[in-house]
JSON list of C-alpha atoms in Angstrom, two decimals:
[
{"chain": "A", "resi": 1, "resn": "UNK", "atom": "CA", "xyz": [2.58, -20.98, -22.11]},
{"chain": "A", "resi": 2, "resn": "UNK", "atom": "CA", "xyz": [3.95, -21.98, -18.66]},
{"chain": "A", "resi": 3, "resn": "UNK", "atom": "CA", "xyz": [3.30, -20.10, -15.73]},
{"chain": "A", "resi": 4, "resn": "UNK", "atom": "CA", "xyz": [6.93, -18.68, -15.49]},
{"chain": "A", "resi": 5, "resn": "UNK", "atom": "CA", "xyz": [7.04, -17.38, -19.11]},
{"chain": "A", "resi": 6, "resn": "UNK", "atom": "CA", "xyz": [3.69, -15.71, -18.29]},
{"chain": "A", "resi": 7, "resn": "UNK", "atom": "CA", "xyz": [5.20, -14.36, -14.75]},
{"chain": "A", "resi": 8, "resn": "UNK", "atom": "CA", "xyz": [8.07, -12.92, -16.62]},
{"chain": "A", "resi": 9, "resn": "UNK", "atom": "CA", "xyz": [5.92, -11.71, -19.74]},
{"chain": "A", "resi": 10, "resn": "UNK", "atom": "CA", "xyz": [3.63, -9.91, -17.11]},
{"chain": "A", "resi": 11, "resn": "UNK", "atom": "CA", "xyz": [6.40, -8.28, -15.81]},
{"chain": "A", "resi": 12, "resn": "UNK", "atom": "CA", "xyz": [8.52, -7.07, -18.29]},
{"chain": "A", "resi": 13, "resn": "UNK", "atom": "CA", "xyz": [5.19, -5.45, -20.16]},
{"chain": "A", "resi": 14, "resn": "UNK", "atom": "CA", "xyz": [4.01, -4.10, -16.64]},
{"chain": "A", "resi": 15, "resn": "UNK", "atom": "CA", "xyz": [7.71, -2.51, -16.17]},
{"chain": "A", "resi": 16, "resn": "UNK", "atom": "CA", "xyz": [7.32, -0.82, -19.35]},
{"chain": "A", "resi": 17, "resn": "UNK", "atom": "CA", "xyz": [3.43, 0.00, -19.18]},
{"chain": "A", "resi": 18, "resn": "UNK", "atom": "CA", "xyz": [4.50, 1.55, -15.74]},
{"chain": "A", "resi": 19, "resn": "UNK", "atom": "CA", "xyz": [7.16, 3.57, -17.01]},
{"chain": "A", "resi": 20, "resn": "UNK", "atom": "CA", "xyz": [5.38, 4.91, -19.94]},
{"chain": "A", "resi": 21, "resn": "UNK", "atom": "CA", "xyz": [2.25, 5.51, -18.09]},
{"chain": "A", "resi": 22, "resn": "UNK", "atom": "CA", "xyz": [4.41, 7.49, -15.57]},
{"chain": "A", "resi": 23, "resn": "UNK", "atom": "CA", "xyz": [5.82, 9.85, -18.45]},
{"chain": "A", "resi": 24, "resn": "UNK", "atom": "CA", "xyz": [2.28, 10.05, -20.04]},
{"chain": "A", "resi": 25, "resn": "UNK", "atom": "CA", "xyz": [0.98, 11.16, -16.57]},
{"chain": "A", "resi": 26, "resn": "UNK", "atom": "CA", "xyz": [4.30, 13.85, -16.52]},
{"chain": "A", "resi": 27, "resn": "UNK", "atom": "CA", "xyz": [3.29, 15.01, -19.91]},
{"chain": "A", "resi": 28, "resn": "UNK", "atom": "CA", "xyz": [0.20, 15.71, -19.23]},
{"chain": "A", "resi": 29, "resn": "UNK", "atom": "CA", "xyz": [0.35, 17.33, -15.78]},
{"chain": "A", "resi": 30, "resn": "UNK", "atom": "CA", "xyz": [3.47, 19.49, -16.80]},
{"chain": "A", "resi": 31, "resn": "UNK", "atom": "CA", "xyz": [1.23, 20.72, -20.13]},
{"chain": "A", "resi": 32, "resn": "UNK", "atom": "CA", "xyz": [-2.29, 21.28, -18.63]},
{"chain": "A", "resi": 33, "resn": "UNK", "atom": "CA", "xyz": [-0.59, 22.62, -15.15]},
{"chain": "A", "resi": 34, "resn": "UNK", "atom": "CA", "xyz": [-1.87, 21.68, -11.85]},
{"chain": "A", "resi": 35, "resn": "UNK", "atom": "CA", "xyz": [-5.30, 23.24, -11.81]},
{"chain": "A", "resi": 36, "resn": "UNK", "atom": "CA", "xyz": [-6.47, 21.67, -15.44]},
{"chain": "A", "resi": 37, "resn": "UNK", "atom": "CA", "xyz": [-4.66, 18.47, -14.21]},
{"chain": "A", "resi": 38, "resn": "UNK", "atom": "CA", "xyz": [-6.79, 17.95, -11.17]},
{"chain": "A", "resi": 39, "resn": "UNK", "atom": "CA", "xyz": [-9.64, 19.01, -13.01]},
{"chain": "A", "resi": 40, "resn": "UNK", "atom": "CA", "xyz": [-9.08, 15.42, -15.70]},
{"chain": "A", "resi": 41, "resn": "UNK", "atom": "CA", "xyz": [-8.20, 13.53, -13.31]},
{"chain": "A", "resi": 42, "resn": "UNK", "atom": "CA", "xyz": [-11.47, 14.31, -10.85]},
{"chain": "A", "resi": 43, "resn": "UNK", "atom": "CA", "xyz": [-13.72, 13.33, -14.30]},
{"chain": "A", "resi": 44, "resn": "UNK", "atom": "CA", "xyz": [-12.19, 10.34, -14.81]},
{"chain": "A", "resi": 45, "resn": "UNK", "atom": "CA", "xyz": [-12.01, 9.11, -11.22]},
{"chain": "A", "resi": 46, "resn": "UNK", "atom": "CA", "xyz": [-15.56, 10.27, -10.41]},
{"chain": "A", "resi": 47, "resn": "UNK", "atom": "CA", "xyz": [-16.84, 7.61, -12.34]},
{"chain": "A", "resi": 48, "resn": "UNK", "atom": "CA", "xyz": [-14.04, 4.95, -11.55]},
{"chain": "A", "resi": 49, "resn": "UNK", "atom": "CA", "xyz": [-15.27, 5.42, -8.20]},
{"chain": "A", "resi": 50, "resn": "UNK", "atom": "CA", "xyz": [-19.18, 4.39, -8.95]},
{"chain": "A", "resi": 51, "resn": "UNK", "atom": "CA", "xyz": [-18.03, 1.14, -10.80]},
{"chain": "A", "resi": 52, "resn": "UNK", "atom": "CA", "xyz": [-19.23, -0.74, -8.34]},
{"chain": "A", "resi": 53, "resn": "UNK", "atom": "CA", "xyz": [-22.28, 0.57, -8.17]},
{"chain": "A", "resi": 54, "resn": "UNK", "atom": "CA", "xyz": [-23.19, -0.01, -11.45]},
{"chain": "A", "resi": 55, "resn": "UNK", "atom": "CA", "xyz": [-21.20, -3.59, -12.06]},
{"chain": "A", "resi": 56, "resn": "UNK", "atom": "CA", "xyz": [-23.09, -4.65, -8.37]},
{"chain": "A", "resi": 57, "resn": "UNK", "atom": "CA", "xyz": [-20.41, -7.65, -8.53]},
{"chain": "A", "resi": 58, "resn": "UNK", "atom": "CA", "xyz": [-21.39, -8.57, -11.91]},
{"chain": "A", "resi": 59, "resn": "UNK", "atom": "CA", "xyz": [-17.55, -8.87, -13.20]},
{"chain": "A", "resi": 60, "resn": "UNK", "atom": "CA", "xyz": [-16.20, -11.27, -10.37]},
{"chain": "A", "resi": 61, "resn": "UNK", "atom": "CA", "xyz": [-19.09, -13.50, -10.62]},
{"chain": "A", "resi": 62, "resn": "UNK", "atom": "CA", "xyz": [-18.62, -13.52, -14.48]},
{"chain": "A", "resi": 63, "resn": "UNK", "atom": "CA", "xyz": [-14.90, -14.37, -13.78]},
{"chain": "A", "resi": 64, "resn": "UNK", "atom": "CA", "xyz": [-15.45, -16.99, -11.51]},
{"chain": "A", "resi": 65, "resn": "UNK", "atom": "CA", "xyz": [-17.88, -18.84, -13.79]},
{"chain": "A", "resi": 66, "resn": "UNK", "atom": "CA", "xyz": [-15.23, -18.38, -16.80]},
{"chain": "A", "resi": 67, "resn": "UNK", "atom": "CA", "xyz": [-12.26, -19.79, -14.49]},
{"chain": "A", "resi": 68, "resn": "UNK", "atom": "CA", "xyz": [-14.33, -22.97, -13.61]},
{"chain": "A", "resi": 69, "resn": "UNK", "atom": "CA", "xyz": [-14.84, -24.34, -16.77]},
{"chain": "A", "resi": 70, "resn": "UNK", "atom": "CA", "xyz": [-15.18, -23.20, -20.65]},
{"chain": "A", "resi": 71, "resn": "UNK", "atom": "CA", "xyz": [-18.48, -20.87, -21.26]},
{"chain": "A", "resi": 72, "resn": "UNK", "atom": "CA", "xyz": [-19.95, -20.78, -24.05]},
{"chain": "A", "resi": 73, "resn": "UNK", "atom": "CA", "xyz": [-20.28, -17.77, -26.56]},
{"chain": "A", "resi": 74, "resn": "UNK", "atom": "CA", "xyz": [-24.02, -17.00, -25.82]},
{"chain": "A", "resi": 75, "resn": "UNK", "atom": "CA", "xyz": [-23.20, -17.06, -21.83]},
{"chain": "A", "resi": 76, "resn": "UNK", "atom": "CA", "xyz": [-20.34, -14.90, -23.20]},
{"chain": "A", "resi": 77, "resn": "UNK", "atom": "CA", "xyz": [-22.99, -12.45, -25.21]},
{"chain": "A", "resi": 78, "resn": "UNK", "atom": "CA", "xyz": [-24.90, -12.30, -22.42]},
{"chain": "A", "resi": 79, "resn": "UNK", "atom": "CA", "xyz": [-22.17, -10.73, -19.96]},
{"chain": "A", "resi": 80, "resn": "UNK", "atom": "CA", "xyz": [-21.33, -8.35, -22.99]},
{"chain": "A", "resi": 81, "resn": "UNK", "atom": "CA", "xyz": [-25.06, -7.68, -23.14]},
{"chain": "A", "resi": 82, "resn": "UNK", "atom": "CA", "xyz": [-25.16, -6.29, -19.49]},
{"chain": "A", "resi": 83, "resn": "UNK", "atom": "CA", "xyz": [-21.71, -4.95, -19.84]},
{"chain": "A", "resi": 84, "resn": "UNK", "atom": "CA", "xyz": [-23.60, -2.61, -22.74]},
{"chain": "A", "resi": 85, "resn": "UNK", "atom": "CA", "xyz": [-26.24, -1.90, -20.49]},
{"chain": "A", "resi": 86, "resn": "UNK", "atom": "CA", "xyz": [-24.73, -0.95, -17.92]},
{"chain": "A", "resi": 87, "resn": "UNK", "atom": "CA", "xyz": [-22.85, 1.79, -20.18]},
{"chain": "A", "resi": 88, "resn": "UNK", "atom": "CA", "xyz": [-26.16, 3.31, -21.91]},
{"chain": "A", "resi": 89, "resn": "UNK", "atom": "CA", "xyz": [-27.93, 3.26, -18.62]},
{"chain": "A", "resi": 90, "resn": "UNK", "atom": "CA", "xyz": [-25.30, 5.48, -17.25]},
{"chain": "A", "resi": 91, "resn": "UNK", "atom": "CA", "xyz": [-24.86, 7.63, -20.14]},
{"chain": "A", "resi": 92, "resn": "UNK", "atom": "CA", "xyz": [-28.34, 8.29, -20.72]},
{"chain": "A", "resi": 93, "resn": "UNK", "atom": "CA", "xyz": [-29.08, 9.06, -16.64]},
{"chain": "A", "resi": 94, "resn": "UNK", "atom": "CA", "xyz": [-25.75, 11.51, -16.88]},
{"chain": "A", "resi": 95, "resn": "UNK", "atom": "CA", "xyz": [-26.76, 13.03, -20.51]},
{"chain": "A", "resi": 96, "resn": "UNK", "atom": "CA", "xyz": [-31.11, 13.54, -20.03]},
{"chain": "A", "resi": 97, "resn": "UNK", "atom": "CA", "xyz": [-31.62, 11.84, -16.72]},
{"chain": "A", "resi": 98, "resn": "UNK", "atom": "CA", "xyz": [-29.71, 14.09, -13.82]},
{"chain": "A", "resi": 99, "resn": "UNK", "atom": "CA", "xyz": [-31.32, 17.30, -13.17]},
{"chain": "A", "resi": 100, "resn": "UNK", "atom": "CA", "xyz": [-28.98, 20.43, -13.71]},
{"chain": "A", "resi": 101, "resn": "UNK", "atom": "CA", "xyz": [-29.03, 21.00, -9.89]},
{"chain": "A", "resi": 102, "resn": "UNK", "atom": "CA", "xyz": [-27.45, 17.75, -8.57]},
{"chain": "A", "resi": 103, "resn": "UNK", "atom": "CA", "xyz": [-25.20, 17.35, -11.87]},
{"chain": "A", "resi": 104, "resn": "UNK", "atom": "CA", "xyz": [-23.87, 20.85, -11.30]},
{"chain": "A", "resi": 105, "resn": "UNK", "atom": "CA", "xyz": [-23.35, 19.52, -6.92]},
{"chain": "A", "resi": 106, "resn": "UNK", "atom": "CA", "xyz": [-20.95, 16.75, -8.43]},
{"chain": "A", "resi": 107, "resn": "UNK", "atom": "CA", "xyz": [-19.65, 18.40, -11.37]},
{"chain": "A", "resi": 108, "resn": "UNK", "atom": "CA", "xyz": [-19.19, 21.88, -10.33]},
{"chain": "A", "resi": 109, "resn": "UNK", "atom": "CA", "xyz": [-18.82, 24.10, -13.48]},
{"chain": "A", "resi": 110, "resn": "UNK", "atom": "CA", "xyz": [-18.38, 21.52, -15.88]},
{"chain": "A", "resi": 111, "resn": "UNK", "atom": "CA", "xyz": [-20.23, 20.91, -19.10]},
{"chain": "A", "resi": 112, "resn": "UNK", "atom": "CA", "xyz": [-21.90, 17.76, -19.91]},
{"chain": "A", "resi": 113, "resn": "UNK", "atom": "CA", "xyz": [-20.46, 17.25, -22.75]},
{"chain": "A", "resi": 114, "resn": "UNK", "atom": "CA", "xyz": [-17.26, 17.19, -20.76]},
{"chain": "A", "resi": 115, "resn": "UNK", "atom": "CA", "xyz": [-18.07, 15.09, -18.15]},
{"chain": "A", "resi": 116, "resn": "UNK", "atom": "CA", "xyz": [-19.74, 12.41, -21.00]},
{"chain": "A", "resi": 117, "resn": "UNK", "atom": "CA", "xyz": [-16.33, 12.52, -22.31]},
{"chain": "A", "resi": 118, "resn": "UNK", "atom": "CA", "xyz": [-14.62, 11.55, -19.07]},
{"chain": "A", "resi": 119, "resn": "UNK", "atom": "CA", "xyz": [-17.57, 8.64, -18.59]},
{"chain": "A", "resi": 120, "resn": "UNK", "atom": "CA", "xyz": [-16.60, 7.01, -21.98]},
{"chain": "A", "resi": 121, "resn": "UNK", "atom": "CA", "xyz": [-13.14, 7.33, -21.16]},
{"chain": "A", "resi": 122, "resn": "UNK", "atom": "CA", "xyz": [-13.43, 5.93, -17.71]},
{"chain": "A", "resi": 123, "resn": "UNK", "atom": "CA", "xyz": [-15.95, 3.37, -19.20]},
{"chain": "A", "resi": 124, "resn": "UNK", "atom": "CA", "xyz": [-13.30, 1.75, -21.76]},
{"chain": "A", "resi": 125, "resn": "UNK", "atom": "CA", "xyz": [-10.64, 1.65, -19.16]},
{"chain": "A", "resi": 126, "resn": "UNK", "atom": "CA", "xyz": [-11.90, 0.50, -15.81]},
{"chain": "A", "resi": 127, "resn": "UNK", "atom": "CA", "xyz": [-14.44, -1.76, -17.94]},
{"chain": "A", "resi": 128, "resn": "UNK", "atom": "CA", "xyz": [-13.90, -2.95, -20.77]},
{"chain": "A", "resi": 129, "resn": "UNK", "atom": "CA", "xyz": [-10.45, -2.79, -21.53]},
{"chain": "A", "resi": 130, "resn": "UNK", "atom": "CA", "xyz": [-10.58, -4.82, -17.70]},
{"chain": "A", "resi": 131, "resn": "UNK", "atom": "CA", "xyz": [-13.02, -7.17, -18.69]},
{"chain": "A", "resi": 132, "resn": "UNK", "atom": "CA", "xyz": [-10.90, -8.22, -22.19]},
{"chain": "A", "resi": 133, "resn": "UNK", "atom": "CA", "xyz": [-7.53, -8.56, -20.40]},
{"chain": "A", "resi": 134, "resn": "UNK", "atom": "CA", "xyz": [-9.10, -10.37, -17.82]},
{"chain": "A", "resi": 135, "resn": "UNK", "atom": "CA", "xyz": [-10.79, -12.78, -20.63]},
{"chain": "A", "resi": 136, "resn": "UNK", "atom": "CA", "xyz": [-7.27, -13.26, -22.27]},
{"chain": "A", "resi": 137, "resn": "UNK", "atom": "CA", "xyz": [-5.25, -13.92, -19.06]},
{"chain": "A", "resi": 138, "resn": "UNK", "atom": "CA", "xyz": [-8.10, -16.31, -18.40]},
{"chain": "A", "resi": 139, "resn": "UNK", "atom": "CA", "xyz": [-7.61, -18.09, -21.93]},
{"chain": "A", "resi": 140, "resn": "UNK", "atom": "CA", "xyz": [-3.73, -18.15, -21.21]},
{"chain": "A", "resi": 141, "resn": "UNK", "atom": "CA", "xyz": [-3.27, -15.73, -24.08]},
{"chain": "A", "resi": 142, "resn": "UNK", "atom": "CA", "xyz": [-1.06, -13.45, -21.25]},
{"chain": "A", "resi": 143, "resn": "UNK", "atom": "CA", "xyz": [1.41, -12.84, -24.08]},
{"chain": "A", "resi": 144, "resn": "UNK", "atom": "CA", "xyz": [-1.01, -11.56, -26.54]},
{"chain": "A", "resi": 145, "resn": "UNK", "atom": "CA", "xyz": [-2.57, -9.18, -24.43]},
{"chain": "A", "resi": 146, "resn": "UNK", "atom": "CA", "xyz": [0.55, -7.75, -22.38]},
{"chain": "A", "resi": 147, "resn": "UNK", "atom": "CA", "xyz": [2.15, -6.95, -26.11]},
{"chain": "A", "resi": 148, "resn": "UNK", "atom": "CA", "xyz": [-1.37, -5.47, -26.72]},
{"chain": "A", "resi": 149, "resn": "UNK", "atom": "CA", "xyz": [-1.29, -3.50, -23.76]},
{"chain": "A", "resi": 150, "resn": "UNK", "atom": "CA", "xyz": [2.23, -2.18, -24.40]},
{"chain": "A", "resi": 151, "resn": "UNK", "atom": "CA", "xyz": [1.16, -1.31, -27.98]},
{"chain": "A", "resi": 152, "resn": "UNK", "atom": "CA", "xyz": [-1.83, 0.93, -26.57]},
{"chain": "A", "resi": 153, "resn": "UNK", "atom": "CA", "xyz": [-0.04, 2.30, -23.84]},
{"chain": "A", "resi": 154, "resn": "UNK", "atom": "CA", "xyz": [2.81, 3.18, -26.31]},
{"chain": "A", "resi": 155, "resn": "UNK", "atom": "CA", "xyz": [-0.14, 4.26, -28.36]},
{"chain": "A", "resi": 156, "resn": "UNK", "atom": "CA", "xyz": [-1.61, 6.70, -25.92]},
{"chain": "A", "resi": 157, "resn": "UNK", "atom": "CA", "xyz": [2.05, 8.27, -25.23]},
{"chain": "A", "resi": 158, "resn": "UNK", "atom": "CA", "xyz": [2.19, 9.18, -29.09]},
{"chain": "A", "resi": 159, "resn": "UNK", "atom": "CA", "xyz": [-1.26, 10.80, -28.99]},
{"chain": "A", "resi": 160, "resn": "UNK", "atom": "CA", "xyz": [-0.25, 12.74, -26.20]},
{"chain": "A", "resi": 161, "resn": "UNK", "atom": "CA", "xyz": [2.88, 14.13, -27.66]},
{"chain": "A", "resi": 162, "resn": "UNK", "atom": "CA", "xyz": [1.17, 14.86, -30.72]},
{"chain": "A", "resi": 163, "resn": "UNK", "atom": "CA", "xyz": [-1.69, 16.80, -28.83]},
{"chain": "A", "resi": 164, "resn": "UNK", "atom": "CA", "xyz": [1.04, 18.51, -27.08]},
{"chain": "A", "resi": 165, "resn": "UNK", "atom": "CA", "xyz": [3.04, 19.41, -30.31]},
{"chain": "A", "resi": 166, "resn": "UNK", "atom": "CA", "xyz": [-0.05, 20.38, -32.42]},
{"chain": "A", "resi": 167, "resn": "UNK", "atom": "CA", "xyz": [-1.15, 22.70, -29.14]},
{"chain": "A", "resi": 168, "resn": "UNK", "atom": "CA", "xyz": [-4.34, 20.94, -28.61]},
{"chain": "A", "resi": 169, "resn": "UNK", "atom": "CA", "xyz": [-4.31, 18.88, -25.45]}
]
């Protein structure tokens, strides 16, 4: 696909992930209320905020090796291998590892079970659903995955309402 269809592909599915990500985020802040809203958003952004730490650059380098010429599926295995890792590792430290007393300094009444929750979905987001867009724009498949974007986002909105209608958000 030329690089102008892909430009205005990219935008028109970033104009409508935008605008249905900003009534998803209305949604949910004008059903949970400000307290419980701060409350999902601090989970999900406390581990947003260590992705660095436990990528350590991994992801650009990864990227920059993919854009310079065609890798093959086991260097691709590999990267998925660390990428797997990298979530256990955490998951495991947060779930048996941390001792009550610093998990309860960074996740002040909160239950673990909660805060695993927010993990995974931070995890899929700022990770792998990342590191698989990045992989299609890379492969010129920008169509593909802005419709596939659009269909999750459009996805996620539908959950939400249904939450909200069913009373269980």
């Amino acid at each position: 696909m030329h690089y102008k269809k892909r430009f205005i592909v990219s935008f028109i599915a970033n104009f409508f992930k935008a605008g249905l990500g900003a009534v998803t985020s209305f949604l949910i802040a004008r059903q949970l209320g400000p307290d419980e809203t701060g409350r999902m958003f601090f989970l999900l952004f406390s581990f947003a905020s260590f992705k660095g730490l436990f990528d350590l650059g991994t992801s650009s380098a990864f990227f920059t090796f993919l854009s310079k010429e065609t890798q093959s599926v086991r260097f691709i295995n590999i990267f998925f291998c660390w990428v797997l890792i990298q979530f256990i590792a955490v998951f495991v430290f947060v779930a048996f590892l941390l001792p009550e007393s610093y998990f309860n300094l960074i996740w002040v009444k909160e239950d673990r079970f909660t805060v695993l929750l927010a993990f995974v979905a931070s995890f899929m987001l700022n990770s792998v659903w990342t590191i698989t867009a990045q992989m299609a724009e890379a492969a010129r498949k920008t169509l593909q995955v802005q419709l596939l974007a659009v269909l999750f986002t459009g996805l996620h909105i539908l959950i939400i309402i249904l939450l909200i209608f069913f009373n269980k958000l």
